[in-house]
Amino acid sequence: MGYATEADYIAFTGATTSVSVALLDAASRDVDELLIGAVYDTDHEGLPTRTSIVKALREAACAQAQWLDAIGDDDGAGAAQAVKSASLGSASYTIDGASQPGAGAATGSGRLIGGGAVSILRVAGLLPVEPYTYG
């Protein structure tokens, strides 16, 4: 289950129609990947309990879905970074992070995240994720 519903998407974007549930779920997975290492209280299903965090994740998922839709990625599968250059002799390649307009970050797996989603998570205090130490 994703962080946002079709009704959430319409309310967030002001659109008259929503994107697909599959795209909202893909956007939620993108948000999840950025949050690896983030610390916040969750319930027994692993969902956040603080209203402000719930809102930030919902809005970030909507913003990511909106960005994916804007770049023509209707199922969330195409937001990978484009290879800028490659060479066969030692198998090196260069990633072009600027290949998608409005990209704000890249996940560990190389998927691009729209700048709106990154901004929402940063303002909510969920990014950047830094080591949390005790003692």
Tab-separated table of C-alpha atoms in Angstrom:
chain	number	residue	atom	x	y	z
A	1	MET	CA	0.000	0.000	0.000
A	2	GLY	CA	1.268	3.426	-0.910
A	3	TYR	CA	1.356	6.651	1.052
A	4	ALA	CA	-1.225	8.366	-1.177
A	5	THR	CA	-4.590	7.558	-2.716
A	6	GLU	CA	-6.068	8.822	-5.944
A	7	ALA	CA	-8.160	11.309	-3.913
A	8	ASP	CA	-4.982	12.521	-2.167
A	9	TYR	CA	-3.345	13.061	-5.559
A	10	ILE	CA	-6.281	15.108	-6.875
A	11	ALA	CA	-6.367	17.221	-3.697
A	12	PHE	CA	-2.581	17.789	-3.775
A	13	THR	CA	-2.252	18.617	-7.469
A	14	GLY	CA	-5.620	20.208	-8.183
A	15	ALA	CA	-5.938	17.879	-11.166
A	16	THR	CA	-9.373	16.765	-12.294
A	17	THR	CA	-8.252	13.165	-12.711
A	18	SER	CA	-5.735	11.041	-10.891
A	19	VAL	CA	-2.817	8.997	-12.046
A	20	SER	CA	-2.972	5.216	-11.731
A	21	VAL	CA	-2.743	3.404	-8.418
A	22	ALA	CA	0.334	1.639	-9.839
A	23	LEU	CA	2.055	5.002	-10.368
A	24	LEU	CA	1.130	6.170	-6.855
A	25	ASP	CA	2.553	2.928	-5.458
A	26	ALA	CA	5.746	3.350	-7.515
A	27	ALA	CA	6.049	6.923	-6.212
A	28	SER	CA	5.645	5.639	-2.639
A	29	ARG	CA	8.418	3.095	-3.213
A	30	ASP	CA	10.656	5.905	-4.491
A	31	VAL	CA	9.946	7.869	-1.306
A	32	ASP	CA	10.650	4.757	0.783
A	33	GLU	CA	14.018	4.329	-0.880
A	34	LEU	CA	15.023	7.885	0.013
A	35	LEU	CA	13.988	7.261	3.627
A	36	ILE	CA	16.289	4.319	4.256
A	37	GLY	CA	17.868	5.160	7.582
A	38	ALA	CA	15.313	7.810	8.567
A	39	VAL	CA	14.116	7.574	12.172
A	40	TYR	CA	10.466	8.191	13.085
A	41	ASP	CA	7.832	6.416	15.186
A	42	THR	CA	5.754	3.775	13.411
A	43	ASP	CA	2.784	1.579	14.180
A	44	HIS	CA	2.679	-2.238	13.999
A	45	GLU	CA	2.416	-2.062	10.181
A	46	GLY	CA	5.507	0.132	9.865
A	47	LEU	CA	3.547	3.281	9.000
A	48	PRO	CA	4.376	6.603	10.668
A	49	THR	CA	2.287	7.663	13.648
A	50	ARG	CA	2.979	11.428	13.744
A	51	THR	CA	0.474	13.411	11.703
A	52	SER	CA	3.163	15.698	10.291
A	53	ILE	CA	5.185	12.721	9.011
A	54	VAL	CA	2.077	11.055	7.530
A	55	LYS	CA	1.310	14.321	5.708
A	56	ALA	CA	4.877	14.725	4.439
A	57	LEU	CA	4.998	11.168	3.076
A	58	ARG	CA	1.577	11.556	1.430
A	59	GLU	CA	2.570	14.852	-0.183
A	60	ALA	CA	5.984	13.556	-1.257
A	61	ALA	CA	4.348	10.520	-2.899
A	62	CYS	CA	1.875	12.809	-4.697
A	63	ALA	CA	4.678	15.132	-5.837
A	64	GLN	CA	6.717	12.165	-7.077
A	65	ALA	CA	3.722	10.720	-8.935
A	66	GLN	CA	3.065	14.126	-10.494
A	67	TRP	CA	6.695	14.364	-11.621
A	68	LEU	CA	6.696	10.816	-13.010
A	69	ASP	CA	3.507	11.611	-14.918
A	70	ALA	CA	5.024	14.877	-16.234
A	71	ILE	CA	8.060	13.076	-17.656
A	72	GLY	CA	5.803	10.494	-19.296
A	73	ASP	CA	6.534	7.623	-16.936
A	74	ASP	CA	3.067	6.141	-16.543
A	75	ASP	CA	4.052	3.117	-14.460
A	76	GLY	CA	7.062	4.315	-12.471
A	77	ALA	CA	9.492	2.104	-14.354
A	78	GLY	CA	11.291	4.713	-16.431
A	79	ALA	CA	12.713	7.178	-13.925
A	80	ALA	CA	16.135	5.633	-14.060
A	81	GLN	CA	19.065	7.856	-14.863
A	82	ALA	CA	20.212	7.848	-18.447
A	83	VAL	CA	23.676	6.640	-19.296
A	84	LYS	CA	25.620	9.639	-20.592
A	85	SER	CA	28.644	7.726	-21.846
A	86	ALA	CA	29.946	4.190	-21.777
A	87	SER	CA	33.071	2.311	-22.719
A	88	LEU	CA	33.586	-1.362	-23.290
A	89	GLY	CA	37.244	-1.695	-22.277
A	90	SER	CA	36.952	-1.822	-18.415
A	91	ALA	CA	33.178	-1.466	-18.428
A	92	SER	CA	32.886	2.089	-17.208
A	93	TYR	CA	29.873	4.336	-17.709
A	94	THR	CA	28.775	7.822	-16.740
A	95	ILE	CA	25.289	8.617	-15.442
A	96	ASP	CA	23.561	11.770	-16.659
A	97	GLY	CA	21.664	13.039	-13.611
A	98	ALA	CA	20.398	16.004	-15.607
A	99	SER	CA	18.667	13.781	-18.156
A	100	GLN	CA	15.255	14.288	-16.556
A	101	PRO	CA	14.003	17.828	-15.969
A	102	GLY	CA	13.147	18.614	-12.367
A	103	ALA	CA	15.103	15.733	-10.856
A	104	GLY	CA	16.054	16.514	-7.285
A	105	ALA	CA	17.894	13.391	-6.137
A	106	ALA	CA	18.776	9.862	-7.063
A	107	THR	CA	18.120	6.781	-4.978
A	108	GLY	CA	20.714	4.144	-4.234
A	109	SER	CA	19.335	2.065	-7.086
A	110	GLY	CA	19.763	4.950	-9.533
A	111	ARG	CA	16.116	5.984	-9.832
A	112	LEU	CA	15.531	9.712	-10.040
A	113	ILE	CA	13.263	11.527	-7.623
A	114	GLY	CA	11.502	14.757	-8.532
A	115	GLY	CA	12.628	17.927	-6.799
A	116	GLY	CA	9.201	18.534	-5.265
A	117	ALA	CA	9.228	15.262	-3.351
A	118	VAL	CA	12.792	15.866	-2.161
A	119	SER	CA	11.888	19.357	-0.955
A	120	ILE	CA	8.849	18.116	0.989
A	121	LEU	CA	10.900	15.419	2.732
A	122	ARG	CA	13.738	17.852	3.505
A	123	VAL	CA	11.401	20.463	5.033
A	124	ALA	CA	9.747	17.727	7.141
A	125	GLY	CA	13.168	16.890	8.579
A	126	LEU	CA	13.340	13.470	6.929
A	127	LEU	CA	16.260	14.354	4.640
A	128	PRO	CA	19.144	14.261	4.661
A	129	VAL	CA	19.305	10.965	6.449
A	130	GLU	CA	22.311	10.984	8.737
A	131	PRO	CA	23.728	8.364	11.084
A	132	TYR	CA	21.876	8.151	14.367
A	133	THR	CA	24.182	7.196	17.203
A	134	TYR	CA	23.620	6.396	20.845
A	135	GLY	CA	25.887	7.169	23.763
